Amino acid sequence: MTTNNPFDKVKDELKSQDQTYNFYNLSKLQDPRIEKLPYSIRILLESAVRNCDNFEVHEKDVENILNWENTANKVEIPFKPARVLLQDFTGVPAVVDLAAMRDAMKRLGGDPAKINPLVPVDLVIDHSVQVDVSRTVDALEQNQKIEFHRNHERFSFLKWGAQAFDGLFIAPPGSGIVHQVNLEYIAREVMNGTGNLLYPDSVVGTDSHTTMINGLGVCGWGVGGIEAEAVMLGQPMSMVLPEVVGYKFVGKLPDIATATDLVLTVTNELRKKGVVGKFVEFYGEGVSTLSVQDRATISNMAPEYGATMGFFPADENTIDYLASTGRSNTKIEYIKKYLSSQGLMCNYKSGSHPVFTTTMELDLSTVVPSLSGPKRPHDRISLNSMKQDFNSCLSSPVGFKGFGLTGEQIQKKATFTFKGKQYTIGHGAVTIAAITSCTNTSNPSVMLGAGLLAKNAVEHGLEVAPYIKTSLSPGSGVVTEYFAHSGLQEPLNKLGFDLTGYGCMTCIGNSGELAEPLAEAITKEDLVVAGVLSGNRNFEGRIHPLLRANYLASPPLVVAYALAGTVDFDFETTPLGVSKKTGQPVFLRDIWPSKDLVQQTIKSSVLPDMYEKVYSNVNDGNKSWNELKVPTGLLYPWDEKSTYIHNPPFFKTMELTVSKRPAITNAYCLLNLGDSITTDHISPAGNINRKSSAARYLESKGVKPEDFNTYGSRRGNDEIMVRGTFANTRILNKLAPAVGPQTTYVPTGELMFISDAAEKYQSEGHQLIVLAGSDYGSGSSRDWAAKGPYLQGIKCVIAISFERIHRSNLVGMGIIPLQFQPGQNASTLGLTGKEQFNIELPTDKSLIKTGQTVKVTTNCGKSFETILRFDTPIEVEYWANNGILSYVLRKLLH
């Protein structure tokens, strides 16, 4: 085995401010193909050159990347990201797995200390805080108190992890949203490693919106927690060398359009194009007119348009942003010199550009105010079509753009009393209006736009109905600083947008409860009520179980719809109210702030010292965090009574030698699903329904319903999560008569909770499969959407297509992903899900090839061929080892 790097010959020196740095100079390869490569591929090339040891990374890998024009989508390459990023919903199970691996390492005779991150790992606690309290000046304080009460065990465990594992940094609750904190503080842009070795910052994160950092020119994307844990432990990622779609921007945004309108337009266009598994790289002079925050908004939603990345190469705007967010002059100097020397600094105004697999173009001047919904982030609607579109959705057949209501049902209204006053609402009533999510709260232009719109509305005496749950949950304290400096928090407060917390909150379903009279009225009349939020996801039931219509919009439009009180509203023809100042009708156009005013306010109110002030204290935590008492030591002292942290079963029976995987024979189908089943459907993150299997389990442990918390907060406990798998109240399973988390237990025909059926199948020794449609596993990069099915006994998922991260997660848990042949699906093959299935995959791994044809037969005599979605040879090894973590553990033991 060779450990010397054959590319040490291209090592070079770089001098900056009396310091000498080293780097692997790509230009010294003297290969003319480099300047044709997309910038994103150049970063993969640098990683391969720097890490080449002809063991994990080979010279052939470097050649394959150099030859990208001919090898894209045809070869696999290893990639070693510079660091790993976690949030607490996915971070807790990752740290639980690492702790369990230490136990297994000790049991099998190894050194537990070997289970330690080998790259920097940053974890931001942002998914736990909920909008329990809103529309009061002390909402932030109250919500944070409730957060600590609910999550004391989880936070204690994470604090133990911070001292037990080297290189694990944890930003405590209240620090902000992980991707905004990454953008504003954590991102290095250029890493400075051992021996002053410079190399490009790159990151994988256990959250699909890790791509937000692409707006800063940092290569990064979301992976499952399982894959991230392997990267932490030094395992290179194996990936197919991606195709790169070049997306050219020309012109500039009109005054009435925001970055949010642009990203919703881009998302819609790229979904139509089809970019799953590809990089998208933006180029053209139009990009130079966009701030880093605008670019980050577009990059953030890469999962929604399906791409692995939405990459903006670094330019002068990038350097200016680093300076404006308080990065040191020393770092900025060597960052700029390194990027320039390495050919990673882009001039968007230049007429030249790299070679791309294919290209698209957008004239920014054509972008109009937009929303997306009511059920998917890529279903864009122009603002002036919104009223018509919503009414069309009411009567259209049930689907992504339909609710299937009859004429009589459409006329329904509900009357209720709230705080002594009577209100009547109908379909489309806005019940949640949330300025939320890193997608937009990282961007001062849309945040200050919302504040200025609120100021204008308050000056005219406009009000928001008191039953609407309004909230402001920015991604960092910097927003609070510039709102205070500009004087815009006060008018937002007057409209009900008081600060509720620094975290994901409504965007991930942590919206809290609606007012009880309102909730009862919605339920009684079965109204299709709406949520409007500045987030990135709007799948049905995600924001709140009672909200069936959810729309993504810019922060100013969130305020506008809160004022309107309904999405069944035409802003052009209908006033928001009558001005108490002039006595005249007030239209949205009358209070919409000009772009010049927004830019002036940014210039006067968003200051570099705000970033320095907010982030200088991030290591100190807060009083509640600092007072947490935690155990010490390498091994975690598991408490069997805990309903938050539990020693998972993944490694308890693992042995040093690998046993052959058993054949899948006479397997039953647990679910027969349609298209666009999200990871929210598979493993919901929101509140635990009081009638669910998980609720029964918690009650048996003495937990009161008010303390159930969310599934996301309990991801450190496998007993809860296996019961929460497929527990989404809006899941549509063809083996059940109605929407909800039930299925038919095929041997008896009995209808039961899905988790109960899975447990019954397992107790009787039956293997399980799942049938699904297209885009199976879209949405968040949720490892429990693979771990849960694994623990339920699911051995294989047969789908029309898989979302990238979820397919990888399934493989990472040893579940076989099979894809129907083009033009085929369960329906065309006449499958009901009541058959028993045999999967004719060899049990000898040496006979398995990536992408091979696998025959499936049923006990009814039907047979069909599928495509094996093991995409790289290493994935065959992961499957043979019953998952990636078992593979890594055995590797460390040997």
PDB file of C-alpha atoms in Angstrom, residues 656-814:
ATOM      1  CA  LEU A 656     -16.273  -9.093  13.441  1.00  0.00           C
ATOM      2  CA  THR A 657     -16.953 -11.417  10.513  1.00  0.00           C
ATOM      3  CA  VAL A 658     -19.596 -10.666   7.907  1.00  0.00           C
ATOM      4  CA  SER A 659     -22.439 -13.146   7.508  1.00  0.00           C
ATOM      5  CA  LYS A 660     -24.161 -13.648   4.164  1.00  0.00           C
ATOM      6  CA  ARG A 661     -27.320 -11.590   3.759  1.00  0.00           C
ATOM      7  CA  PRO A 662     -30.361 -13.885   3.565  1.00  0.00           C
ATOM      8  CA  ALA A 663     -32.415 -14.024   0.372  1.00  0.00           C
ATOM      9  CA  ILE A 664     -35.697 -12.083   0.314  1.00  0.00           C
ATOM     10  CA  THR A 665     -38.436 -14.660  -0.151  1.00  0.00           C
ATOM     11  CA  ASN A 666     -42.211 -14.557   0.350  1.00  0.00           C
ATOM     12  CA  ALA A 667     -41.963 -10.987   1.617  1.00  0.00           C
ATOM     13  CA  TYR A 668     -45.145  -9.064   2.349  1.00  0.00           C
ATOM     14  CA  CYS A 669     -45.792  -5.478   1.238  1.00  0.00           C
ATOM     15  CA  LEU A 670     -46.149  -3.134   4.214  1.00  0.00           C
ATOM     16  CA  LEU A 671     -47.234  -0.129   2.128  1.00  0.00           C
ATOM     17  CA  ASN A 672     -48.225   0.511  -1.479  1.00  0.00           C
ATOM     18  CA  LEU A 673     -47.530   4.212  -2.049  1.00  0.00           C
ATOM     19  CA  GLY A 674     -47.919   6.762  -4.826  1.00  0.00           C
ATOM     20  CA  ASP A 675     -45.679   9.573  -6.099  1.00  0.00           C
ATOM     21  CA  SER A 676     -43.748  12.185  -4.117  1.00  0.00           C
ATOM     22  CA  ILE A 677     -43.688  10.367  -0.811  1.00  0.00           C
ATOM     23  CA  THR A 678     -41.460  12.615   1.286  1.00  0.00           C
ATOM     24  CA  THR A 679     -39.236  11.850   4.225  1.00  0.00           C
ATOM     25  CA  ASP A 680     -41.908  13.723   6.231  1.00  0.00           C
ATOM     26  CA  HIS A 681     -44.347  10.979   5.268  1.00  0.00           C
ATOM     27  CA  ILE A 682     -41.843   8.268   6.166  1.00  0.00           C
ATOM     28  CA  SER A 683     -40.474   9.768   9.377  1.00  0.00           C
ATOM     29  CA  PRO A 684     -42.389  12.873  10.476  1.00  0.00           C
ATOM     30  CA  ALA A 685     -40.606  15.501  12.533  1.00  0.00           C
ATOM     31  CA  GLY A 686     -43.663  17.256  13.972  1.00  0.00           C
ATOM     32  CA  ASN A 687     -45.902  16.711  16.963  1.00  0.00           C
ATOM     33  CA  ILE A 688     -46.670  13.177  18.153  1.00  0.00           C
ATOM     34  CA  ASN A 689     -50.361  12.445  17.579  1.00  0.00           C
ATOM     35  CA  ARG A 690     -52.075  11.440  20.816  1.00  0.00           C
ATOM     36  CA  LYS A 691     -53.678   8.400  19.162  1.00  0.00           C
ATOM     37  CA  SER A 692     -50.454   7.068  17.610  1.00  0.00           C
ATOM     38  CA  SER A 693     -48.356   4.015  18.451  1.00  0.00           C
ATOM     39  CA  ALA A 694     -45.593   6.319  19.694  1.00  0.00           C
ATOM     40  CA  ALA A 695     -48.079   8.023  22.027  1.00  0.00           C
ATOM     41  CA  ARG A 696     -49.135   4.654  23.453  1.00  0.00           C
ATOM     42  CA  TYR A 697     -45.495   3.811  24.106  1.00  0.00           C
ATOM     43  CA  LEU A 698     -44.793   7.165  25.803  1.00  0.00           C
ATOM     44  CA  GLU A 699     -47.888   6.840  27.995  1.00  0.00           C
ATOM     45  CA  SER A 700     -46.712   3.373  29.037  1.00  0.00           C
ATOM     46  CA  LYS A 701     -43.501   5.056  30.228  1.00  0.00           C
ATOM     47  CA  GLY A 702     -45.434   7.598  32.272  1.00  0.00           C
ATOM     48  CA  VAL A 703     -45.020  10.536  29.896  1.00  0.00           C
ATOM     49  CA  LYS A 704     -47.947  12.970  29.908  1.00  0.00           C
ATOM     50  CA  PRO A 705     -49.403  14.041  26.527  1.00  0.00           C
ATOM     51  CA  GLU A 706     -48.332  17.643  27.040  1.00  0.00           C
ATOM     52  CA  ASP A 707     -44.733  16.370  27.305  1.00  0.00           C
ATOM     53  CA  PHE A 708     -44.789  14.181  24.186  1.00  0.00           C
ATOM     54  CA  ASN A 709     -42.778  16.822  22.278  1.00  0.00           C
ATOM     55  CA  THR A 710     -42.049  16.124  18.596  1.00  0.00           C
ATOM     56  CA  TYR A 711     -40.736  13.120  16.701  1.00  0.00           C
ATOM     57  CA  GLY A 712     -37.749  15.222  15.684  1.00  0.00           C
ATOM     58  CA  SER A 713     -36.811  15.877  19.286  1.00  0.00           C
ATOM     59  CA  ARG A 714     -36.983  12.153  20.105  1.00  0.00           C
ATOM     60  CA  ARG A 715     -34.709  10.900  17.328  1.00  0.00           C
ATOM     61  CA  GLY A 716     -32.222   9.761  19.940  1.00  0.00           C
ATOM     62  CA  ASN A 717     -34.659   7.009  20.982  1.00  0.00           C
ATOM     63  CA  ASP A 718     -35.149   4.164  18.513  1.00  0.00           C
ATOM     64  CA  GLU A 719     -38.201   2.832  20.407  1.00  0.00           C
ATOM     65  CA  ILE A 720     -40.105   6.038  19.622  1.00  0.00           C
ATOM     66  CA  MET A 721     -38.789   6.422  16.102  1.00  0.00           C
ATOM     67  CA  VAL A 722     -39.646   2.922  14.902  1.00  0.00           C
ATOM     68  CA  ARG A 723     -43.203   3.560  16.105  1.00  0.00           C
ATOM     69  CA  GLY A 724     -43.161   6.943  14.376  1.00  0.00           C
ATOM     70  CA  THR A 725     -42.105   5.488  11.013  1.00  0.00           C
ATOM     71  CA  PHE A 726     -44.857   6.069   8.401  1.00  0.00           C
ATOM     72  CA  ALA A 727     -46.883   7.813  11.159  1.00  0.00           C
ATOM     73  CA  ASN A 728     -47.663  10.959   9.132  1.00  0.00           C
ATOM     74  CA  THR A 729     -51.389  11.691   9.382  1.00  0.00           C
ATOM     75  CA  ARG A 730     -51.520  12.672   5.692  1.00  0.00           C
ATOM     76  CA  ILE A 731     -49.858   9.560   4.233  1.00  0.00           C
ATOM     77  CA  LEU A 732     -51.884   7.902   1.464  1.00  0.00           C
ATOM     78  CA  ASN A 733     -51.369   4.131   1.442  1.00  0.00           C
ATOM     79  CA  LYS A 734     -53.259   2.027  -1.110  1.00  0.00           C
ATOM     80  CA  LEU A 735     -53.441  -0.785   1.450  1.00  0.00           C
ATOM     81  CA  ALA A 736     -55.676   1.378   3.664  1.00  0.00           C
ATOM     82  CA  PRO A 737     -59.197   2.710   2.983  1.00  0.00           C
ATOM     83  CA  ALA A 738     -58.443   6.306   4.002  1.00  0.00           C
ATOM     84  CA  VAL A 739     -55.632   8.828   4.435  1.00  0.00           C
ATOM     85  CA  GLY A 740     -53.591   8.166   7.565  1.00  0.00           C
ATOM     86  CA  PRO A 741     -50.916   5.925   9.123  1.00  0.00           C
ATOM     87  CA  GLN A 742     -52.723   2.603   8.719  1.00  0.00           C
ATOM     88  CA  THR A 743     -52.258  -0.478   6.575  1.00  0.00           C
ATOM     89  CA  THR A 744     -53.804  -3.872   5.948  1.00  0.00           C
ATOM     90  CA  TYR A 745     -52.120  -6.818   7.643  1.00  0.00           C
ATOM     91  CA  VAL A 746     -52.321  -9.011   4.554  1.00  0.00           C
ATOM     92  CA  PRO A 747     -52.409 -12.502   6.153  1.00  0.00           C
ATOM     93  CA  THR A 748     -55.690 -11.711   7.994  1.00  0.00           C
ATOM     94  CA  GLY A 749     -56.991  -8.605   6.208  1.00  0.00           C
ATOM     95  CA  GLU A 750     -56.956  -6.719   9.514  1.00  0.00           C
ATOM     96  CA  LEU A 751     -56.564  -2.907   9.423  1.00  0.00           C
ATOM     97  CA  MET A 752     -54.002  -1.576  11.933  1.00  0.00           C
ATOM     98  CA  PHE A 753     -51.393   1.100  12.563  1.00  0.00           C
ATOM     99  CA  ILE A 754     -48.459   0.654  10.179  1.00  0.00           C
ATOM    100  CA  SER A 755     -45.949   0.270  13.010  1.00  0.00           C
ATOM    101  CA  ASP A 756     -48.154  -2.331  14.718  1.00  0.00           C
ATOM    102  CA  ALA A 757     -48.427  -4.286  11.463  1.00  0.00           C
ATOM    103  CA  ALA A 758     -44.650  -4.175  10.990  1.00  0.00           C
ATOM    104  CA  GLU A 759     -44.134  -5.480  14.511  1.00  0.00           C
ATOM    105  CA  LYS A 760     -46.637  -8.285  13.905  1.00  0.00           C
ATOM    106  CA  TYR A 761     -44.975  -9.284  10.619  1.00  0.00           C
ATOM    107  CA  GLN A 762     -41.574  -9.386  12.319  1.00  0.00           C
ATOM    108  CA  SER A 763     -42.827 -11.410  15.277  1.00  0.00           C
ATOM    109  CA  GLU A 764     -44.081 -14.010  12.817  1.00  0.00           C
ATOM    110  CA  GLY A 765     -40.806 -14.106  10.864  1.00  0.00           C
ATOM    111  CA  HIS A 766     -41.973 -12.339   7.686  1.00  0.00           C
ATOM    112  CA  GLN A 767     -39.753 -10.101   5.574  1.00  0.00           C
ATOM    113  CA  LEU A 768     -41.191  -6.830   4.238  1.00  0.00           C
ATOM    114  CA  ILE A 769     -40.977  -4.615   1.162  1.00  0.00           C
ATOM    115  CA  VAL A 770     -42.504  -1.278   0.124  1.00  0.00           C
ATOM    116  CA  LEU A 771     -43.950  -0.353  -3.290  1.00  0.00           C
ATOM    117  CA  ALA A 772     -43.710   3.331  -4.257  1.00  0.00           C
ATOM    118  CA  GLY A 773     -44.035   5.824  -7.098  1.00  0.00           C
ATOM    119  CA  SER A 774     -41.696   8.545  -8.355  1.00  0.00           C
ATOM    120  CA  ASP A 775     -39.456  10.793  -6.212  1.00  0.00           C
ATOM    121  CA  TYR A 776     -39.636   8.429  -3.266  1.00  0.00           C
ATOM    122  CA  GLY A 777     -37.929  10.012  -0.248  1.00  0.00           C
ATOM    123  CA  SER A 778     -37.963  13.628  -1.442  1.00  0.00           C
ATOM    124  CA  GLY A 779     -37.596  16.353   1.160  1.00  0.00           C
ATOM    125  CA  SER A 780     -35.284  16.543   4.152  1.00  0.00           C
ATOM    126  CA  SER A 781     -32.140  14.413   4.418  1.00  0.00           C
ATOM    127  CA  ARG A 782     -33.616  12.387   7.243  1.00  0.00           C
ATOM    128  CA  ASP A 783     -31.646   9.307   8.302  1.00  0.00           C
ATOM    129  CA  TRP A 784     -34.552   7.987  10.380  1.00  0.00           C
ATOM    130  CA  ALA A 785     -36.513   7.673   7.134  1.00  0.00           C
ATOM    131  CA  ALA A 786     -34.102   4.783   6.463  1.00  0.00           C
ATOM    132  CA  LYS A 787     -33.355   3.660  10.030  1.00  0.00           C
ATOM    133  CA  GLY A 788     -37.075   3.383  10.861  1.00  0.00           C
ATOM    134  CA  PRO A 789     -37.916   1.119   7.909  1.00  0.00           C
ATOM    135  CA  TYR A 790     -34.806  -0.953   8.710  1.00  0.00           C
ATOM    136  CA  LEU A 791     -36.038  -1.518  12.274  1.00  0.00           C
ATOM    137  CA  GLN A 792     -39.527  -2.318  10.943  1.00  0.00           C
ATOM    138  CA  GLY A 793     -38.022  -5.197   8.967  1.00  0.00           C
ATOM    139  CA  ILE A 794     -38.238  -3.646   5.495  1.00  0.00           C
ATOM    140  CA  LYS A 795     -35.626  -5.255   3.263  1.00  0.00           C
ATOM    141  CA  CYS A 796     -36.354  -3.607  -0.083  1.00  0.00           C
ATOM    142  CA  VAL A 797     -38.133  -0.585  -1.582  1.00  0.00           C
ATOM    143  CA  ILE A 798     -39.316  -0.831  -5.203  1.00  0.00           C
ATOM    144  CA  ALA A 799     -40.040   2.625  -6.641  1.00  0.00           C
ATOM    145  CA  ILE A 800     -40.345   4.457  -9.962  1.00  0.00           C
ATOM    146  CA  SER A 801     -37.530   6.776  -8.839  1.00  0.00           C
ATOM    147  CA  PHE A 802     -35.700   7.825  -5.676  1.00  0.00           C
ATOM    148  CA  GLU A 803     -34.599  11.214  -4.381  1.00  0.00           C
ATOM    149  CA  ARG A 804     -30.781  11.263  -4.210  1.00  0.00           C
ATOM    150  CA  ILE A 805     -30.132  11.505  -0.460  1.00  0.00           C
ATOM    151  CA  HIS A 806     -32.825   9.046   0.552  1.00  0.00           C
ATOM    152  CA  ARG A 807     -31.585   6.384  -1.864  1.00  0.00           C
ATOM    153  CA  SER A 808     -28.149   6.755  -0.316  1.00  0.00           C
ATOM    154  CA  ASN A 809     -29.642   6.495   3.187  1.00  0.00           C
ATOM    155  CA  LEU A 810     -31.486   3.291   2.306  1.00  0.00           C
ATOM    156  CA  VAL A 811     -28.257   1.729   1.065  1.00  0.00           C
ATOM    157  CA  GLY A 812     -26.515   3.030   4.168  1.00  0.00           C
ATOM    158  CA  MET A 813     -28.929   0.973   6.286  1.00  0.00           C
ATOM    159  CA  GLY A 814     -28.617  -2.130   4.108  1.00  0.00           C
TER     160      GLY A 814
END
